[in-house]
mmCIF file of C-alpha atoms in Angstrom:
data_model
loop_
_atom_site.group_PDB
_atom_site.id
_atom_site.type_symbol
_atom_site.label_atom_id
_atom_site.label_comp_id
_atom_site.label_asym_id
_atom_site.label_seq_id
_atom_site.Cartn_x
_atom_site.Cartn_y
_atom_site.Cartn_z
ATOM 1 C CA ASP P 17 74.417 106.133 109.132
ATOM 2 C CA ILE P 18 77.528 106.703 111.221
ATOM 3 C CA GLN P 19 79.815 109.341 109.751
ATOM 4 C CA LEU P 20 83.566 109.236 110.307
ATOM 5 C CA THR P 21 85.593 112.426 109.999
ATOM 6 C CA GLN P 22 89.350 112.165 109.740
ATOM 7 C CA SER P 23 91.729 115.029 110.456
ATOM 8 C CA PRO P 24 93.808 116.215 108.875
ATOM 9 C CA SER P 25 92.867 115.243 105.319
ATOM 10 C CA PHE P 26 96.403 115.949 104.201
ATOM 11 C CA LEU P 27 99.630 115.808 106.141
ATOM 12 C CA SER P 28 103.156 116.686 105.086
ATOM 13 C CA ALA P 29 105.864 115.134 107.258
ATOM 14 C CA SER P 30 109.507 114.097 107.278
ATOM 15 C CA VAL P 31 111.117 110.725 107.835
ATOM 16 C CA GLY P 32 111.479 110.199 111.569
ATOM 17 C CA ASP P 33 108.520 112.430 112.502
ATOM 18 C CA ARG P 34 105.807 111.339 114.909
ATOM 19 C CA VAL P 35 102.470 111.465 113.105
ATOM 20 C CA THR P 36 98.979 111.383 114.579
ATOM 21 C CA ILE P 37 95.726 111.036 112.626
ATOM 22 C CA THR P 38 92.362 111.492 114.314
ATOM 23 C CA CYS P 39 89.061 109.839 113.430
ATOM 24 C CA ARG P 40 85.828 111.098 114.975
ATOM 25 C CA ALA P 41 82.560 109.190 114.788
ATOM 26 C CA SER P 42 79.162 110.897 114.666
ATOM 27 C CA GLN P 43 77.939 108.528 117.393
ATOM 28 C CA GLY P 44 79.506 106.041 119.753
ATOM 29 C CA ILE P 45 80.973 102.936 118.178
ATOM 30 C CA SER P 46 82.561 101.318 121.245
ATOM 31 C CA SER P 47 85.962 100.035 120.053
ATOM 32 C CA TYR P 48 84.758 98.771 116.678
ATOM 33 C CA LEU P 49 87.199 100.764 114.620
ATOM 34 C CA ALA P 50 89.865 99.674 112.149
ATOM 35 C CA TRP P 51 92.674 101.515 110.369
ATOM 36 C CA TYR P 52 93.932 100.747 106.856
ATOM 37 C CA GLN P 53 96.867 101.914 104.779
ATOM 38 C CA GLN P 54 96.547 102.273 101.015
ATOM 39 C CA LYS P 55 99.307 102.955 98.528
ATOM 40 C CA PRO P 56 98.604 104.124 94.954
ATOM 41 C CA GLY P 57 97.228 101.365 92.738
ATOM 42 C CA LYS P 58 97.097 98.882 95.605
ATOM 43 C CA ALA P 59 94.391 97.421 97.805
ATOM 44 C CA PRO P 60 94.058 98.718 101.360
ATOM 45 C CA LYS P 61 96.010 96.874 104.033
ATOM 46 C CA LEU P 62 94.727 96.325 107.559
ATOM 47 C CA LEU P 63 96.916 97.955 110.235
ATOM 48 C CA ILE P 64 94.845 98.125 113.426
ATOM 49 C CA TYR P 65 91.556 96.541 114.518
ATOM 50 C CA THR P 66 89.275 96.956 117.528
ATOM 51 C CA ALA P 67 90.813 100.414 117.871
ATOM 52 C CA SER P 68 94.157 99.339 119.317
ATOM 53 C CA THR P 69 95.075 95.783 118.261
ATOM 54 C CA LEU P 70 98.008 95.614 115.876
ATOM 55 C CA GLN P 71 97.439 93.289 112.934
ATOM 56 C CA SER P 72 100.005 90.511 112.638
ATOM 57 C CA GLY P 73 103.044 91.569 110.637
ATOM 58 C CA VAL P 74 102.448 95.313 111.019
ATOM 59 C CA PRO P 75 105.447 97.212 112.433
ATOM 60 C CA SER P 76 105.201 98.263 116.070
ATOM 61 C CA ARG P 77 105.702 101.939 115.167
ATOM 62 C CA PHE P 78 101.979 101.914 114.322
ATOM 63 C CA SER P 79 99.574 102.178 117.232
ATOM 64 C CA GLY P 80 95.913 102.984 117.741
ATOM 65 C CA SER P 81 93.873 104.256 120.644
ATOM 66 C CA GLY P 82 90.441 105.529 121.557
ATOM 67 C CA SER P 83 86.893 104.386 122.137
ATOM 68 C CA GLY P 84 83.419 105.791 121.797
ATOM 69 C CA THR P 85 83.655 108.625 119.300
ATOM 70 C CA GLU P 86 87.314 109.649 119.156
ATOM 71 C CA PHE P 87 90.201 107.558 117.886
ATOM 72 C CA THR P 88 93.803 108.101 116.877
ATOM 73 C CA LEU P 89 96.352 106.362 114.707
ATOM 74 C CA THR P 90 99.945 107.163 115.600
ATOM 75 C CA ILE P 91 103.113 106.418 113.675
ATOM 76 C CA SER P 92 105.941 106.863 116.155
ATOM 77 C CA SER P 93 108.743 107.397 113.627
ATOM 78 C CA LEU P 94 107.668 107.854 110.013
ATOM 79 C CA GLN P 95 109.517 105.644 107.537
ATOM 80 C CA PRO P 96 109.764 106.111 103.744
ATOM 81 C CA GLU P 97 107.398 103.198 103.156
ATOM 82 C CA ASP P 98 104.709 104.841 105.327
ATOM 83 C CA PHE P 99 103.882 107.563 102.835
ATOM 84 C CA ALA P 100 100.363 106.538 101.831
ATOM 85 C CA THR P 101 96.690 107.282 102.458
ATOM 86 C CA TYR P 102 95.155 106.106 105.733
ATOM 87 C CA TYR P 103 91.487 105.301 106.305
ATOM 88 C CA CYS P 104 89.507 104.574 109.441
ATOM 89 C CA GLN P 105 86.429 102.322 109.310
ATOM 90 C CA GLN P 106 83.648 101.691 111.794
ATOM 91 C CA LEU P 107 82.343 98.151 112.273
ATOM 92 C CA ASN P 108 79.754 98.913 114.928
ATOM 93 C CA SER P 109 76.718 98.986 112.654
ATOM 94 C CA TYR P 110 75.504 98.827 109.067
ATOM 95 C CA PRO P 111 76.221 100.359 106.712
ATOM 96 C CA ARG P 112 79.914 100.019 107.399
ATOM 97 C CA THR P 113 81.482 103.414 106.756
ATOM 98 C CA PHE P 114 84.960 104.762 106.159
ATOM 99 C CA GLY P 115 86.562 108.084 106.885
ATOM 100 C CA GLN P 116 87.455 110.259 103.917
ATOM 101 C CA GLY P 117 91.147 109.407 104.183
ATOM 102 C CA THR P 118 94.346 111.140 105.275
ATOM 103 C CA LYS P 119 97.118 111.423 102.733
ATOM 104 C CA VAL P 120 100.592 111.445 104.260
ATOM 105 C CA GLU P 121 103.179 112.964 101.955
ATOM 106 C CA ILE P 122 106.887 113.683 102.184
ATOM 107 C CA LYS P 123 107.833 117.173 103.326
ATOM 108 C CA GLU D 23 98.818 81.669 100.885
ATOM 109 C CA VAL D 24 95.588 83.283 102.000
ATOM 110 C CA GLN D 25 94.208 85.330 99.151
ATOM 111 C CA LEU D 26 91.195 86.674 97.314
ATOM 112 C CA VAL D 27 91.156 87.276 93.571
ATOM 113 C CA GLU D 28 88.475 89.322 91.847
ATOM 114 C CA SER D 29 87.510 88.967 88.207
ATOM 115 C CA GLY D 30 84.805 90.049 85.804
ATOM 116 C CA GLY D 31 85.359 93.779 85.571
ATOM 117 C CA GLY D 32 85.364 95.761 82.351
ATOM 118 C CA LEU D 33 83.666 98.443 80.304
ATOM 119 C CA ILE D 34 79.892 98.281 80.324
ATOM 120 C CA GLN D 35 77.107 100.577 79.113
ATOM 121 C CA PRO D 36 74.696 102.258 81.530
ATOM 122 C CA GLY D 37 71.641 100.148 82.274
ATOM 123 C CA ARG D 38 73.427 96.875 81.585
ATOM 124 C CA SER D 39 74.413 94.104 84.020
ATOM 125 C CA LEU D 40 77.746 92.677 85.118
ATOM 126 C CA ARG D 41 78.769 89.938 87.526
ATOM 127 C CA LEU D 42 81.991 90.050 89.483
ATOM 128 C CA SER D 43 83.576 86.991 91.052
ATOM 129 C CA CYS D 44 85.801 86.713 94.103
ATOM 130 C CA THR D 45 87.771 83.464 94.347
ATOM 131 C CA ALA D 46 89.290 82.541 97.688
ATOM 132 C CA SER D 47 92.205 80.274 98.494
ATOM 133 C CA GLY D 48 94.324 79.361 101.489
ATOM 134 C CA PHE D 49 91.510 79.297 104.061
ATOM 135 C CA THR D 50 88.100 77.726 104.685
ATOM 136 C CA PHE D 51 85.998 80.151 102.671
ATOM 137 C CA GLY D 52 82.670 78.947 104.046
ATOM 138 C CA ASP D 53 83.595 79.951 107.593
ATOM 139 C CA TYR D 54 83.759 83.660 106.757
ATOM 140 C CA ALA D 55 81.579 86.556 105.701
ATOM 141 C CA VAL D 56 82.549 88.479 102.584
ATOM 142 C CA SER D 57 82.190 92.200 102.024
ATOM 143 C CA TRP D 58 82.515 94.124 98.785
ATOM 144 C CA VAL D 59 84.067 97.602 98.859
ATOM 145 C CA ARG D 60 84.459 99.992 95.938
ATOM 146 C CA GLN D 61 86.619 103.007 95.202
ATOM 147 C CA ALA D 62 85.735 105.495 92.486
ATOM 148 C CA PRO D 63 88.714 107.009 90.634
ATOM 149 C CA GLY D 64 90.562 109.395 92.934
ATOM 150 C CA LYS D 65 88.027 108.927 95.728
ATOM 151 C CA GLY D 66 87.764 107.150 99.068
ATOM 152 C CA LEU D 67 86.470 103.734 100.061
ATOM 153 C CA GLU D 68 82.763 102.892 99.980
ATOM 154 C CA TRP D 69 81.284 99.721 101.478
ATOM 155 C CA VAL D 70 78.902 98.089 98.982
ATOM 156 C CA GLY D 71 77.496 95.138 100.909
ATOM 157 C CA PHE D 72 78.223 91.803 102.492
ATOM 158 C CA ILE D 73 77.098 88.223 102.845
ATOM 159 C CA ARG D 74 77.238 86.282 106.078
ATOM 160 C CA SER D 75 78.563 82.773 106.293
ATOM 161 C CA LYS D 76 76.044 79.921 106.030
ATOM 162 C CA ALA D 77 76.474 79.343 109.764
ATOM 163 C CA TYR D 78 74.888 82.769 110.280
ATOM 164 C CA GLY D 79 72.208 82.283 107.665
ATOM 165 C CA GLY D 80 74.075 83.465 104.565
ATOM 166 C CA THR D 81 72.033 86.664 104.658
ATOM 167 C CA THR D 82 73.043 89.942 103.074
ATOM 168 C CA GLU D 83 73.204 93.673 103.792
ATOM 169 C CA TYR D 84 73.666 96.455 101.245
ATOM 170 C CA ALA D 85 74.523 100.114 101.050
ATOM 171 C CA ALA D 86 71.576 102.325 100.186
ATOM 172 C CA SER D 87 73.283 103.400 96.953
ATOM 173 C CA VAL D 88 73.130 99.867 95.514
ATOM 174 C CA ARG D 89 70.204 98.238 97.338
ATOM 175 C CA GLY D 90 67.744 96.751 94.863
ATOM 176 C CA ARG D 91 70.289 96.792 92.032
ATOM 177 C CA PHE D 92 73.189 94.721 93.398
ATOM 178 C CA THR D 93 73.019 91.180 94.782
ATOM 179 C CA ILE D 94 75.737 89.290 96.628
ATOM 180 C CA SER D 95 75.779 85.495 96.668
ATOM 181 C CA ARG D 96 78.240 82.740 97.440
ATOM 182 C CA ASP D 97 79.130 79.211 96.372
ATOM 183 C CA ASP D 98 81.103 77.699 99.230
ATOM 184 C CA SER D 99 81.759 74.490 97.244
ATOM 185 C CA LYS D 100 83.808 76.584 94.815
ATOM 186 C CA SER D 101 85.083 79.142 97.360
ATOM 187 C CA ILE D 102 83.613 81.962 95.278
ATOM 188 C CA ALA D 103 81.545 85.026 96.138
ATOM 189 C CA TYR D 104 79.654 86.956 93.494
ATOM 190 C CA LEU D 105 78.524 90.523 93.069
ATOM 191 C CA GLN D 106 75.693 90.751 90.556
ATOM 192 C CA MET D 107 75.296 94.345 89.411
ATOM 193 C CA ASN D 108 72.157 95.309 87.508
ATOM 194 C CA SER D 109 70.924 98.636 86.115
ATOM 195 C CA LEU D 110 74.434 100.016 86.217
ATOM 196 C CA LYS D 111 74.932 103.765 86.402
ATOM 197 C CA THR D 112 77.915 105.921 85.500
ATOM 198 C CA GLU D 113 78.415 106.578 89.219
ATOM 199 C CA ASP D 114 79.065 102.856 89.755
ATOM 200 C CA THR D 115 82.408 103.292 87.975
ATOM 201 C CA ALA D 116 85.036 102.148 90.474
ATOM 202 C CA VAL D 117 87.570 99.536 91.455
ATOM 203 C CA TYR D 118 85.674 96.786 93.273
ATOM 204 C CA TYR D 119 87.392 94.880 96.055
ATOM 205 C CA CYS D 120 86.205 91.770 97.824
ATOM 206 C CA THR D 121 87.301 91.326 101.399
ATOM 207 C CA ARG D 122 87.237 88.735 104.156
ATOM 208 C CA ASP D 123 84.891 90.244 106.700
ATOM 209 C CA LEU D 124 85.618 89.542 110.365
ATOM 210 C CA HIS D 125 82.357 91.194 111.421
ATOM 211 C CA HIS D 126 83.090 93.593 114.297
ATOM 212 C CA ASP D 127 86.856 93.328 113.935
ATOM 213 C CA ALA D 128 87.925 94.367 110.432
ATOM 214 C CA PHE D 129 88.292 93.386 106.795
ATOM 215 C CA ASP D 130 91.562 91.528 107.091
ATOM 216 C CA ILE D 131 92.134 90.165 103.587
ATOM 217 C CA TRP D 132 91.558 92.199 100.401
ATOM 218 C CA GLY D 133 91.686 91.146 96.791
ATOM 219 C CA GLN D 134 93.675 93.133 94.258
ATOM 220 C CA GLY D 135 90.508 94.739 92.879
ATOM 221 C CA THR D 136 88.787 94.722 89.513
ATOM 222 C CA MET D 137 87.900 97.864 87.572
ATOM 223 C CA VAL D 138 84.342 98.473 86.418
ATOM 224 C CA THR D 139 83.771 101.354 84.009
ATOM 225 C CA VAL D 140 80.188 102.307 83.219
ATOM 226 C CA SER D 141 80.151 104.503 80.138
#
């Protein structure tokens, strides 16, 4: 199984900060990586797919990059509504796997 | 509106069976694969399994943790996917989400989730 390791697991930041979350895969997954945002009590929401494609309706302050084994999710200017938990997911092979999550909290 | 709605969750004793339903609307359900994902209380996301569209054989794949106990099926005439869960264990306690599975791209639509408590 492909393991995904996100760093950091917890992040404290202020409104307006630039935030970067990293996701590392235990083996190459080409660009078959997605990012999701989850708020408490809600279902995850797709932000980015194929590593760098912004899902329709997602603000342009979110961006993704990477290929192979290392990927990043960047929020260029953190907004109050962005405080949430973020997960990466690989879609290269089965079983599909998720990272452990990165919780972004208000400093 | 494109949406998925899960139902069928509840409190169930270990060893018993439960069937979850996922009802789709707003898109041609039969054209898409469906994945089920679960989230134990306070934990991360775990992929449970998926079913391909009929165009790709309607076949299934499962996580090792549920293989042999869980079965996914679909009724395209009703736009419903099912997750049949047998021999339930306490560690199956979770919110279960159904998703529209775009194969290599992502899970782009998620239901609101249904809670299953095995106790």
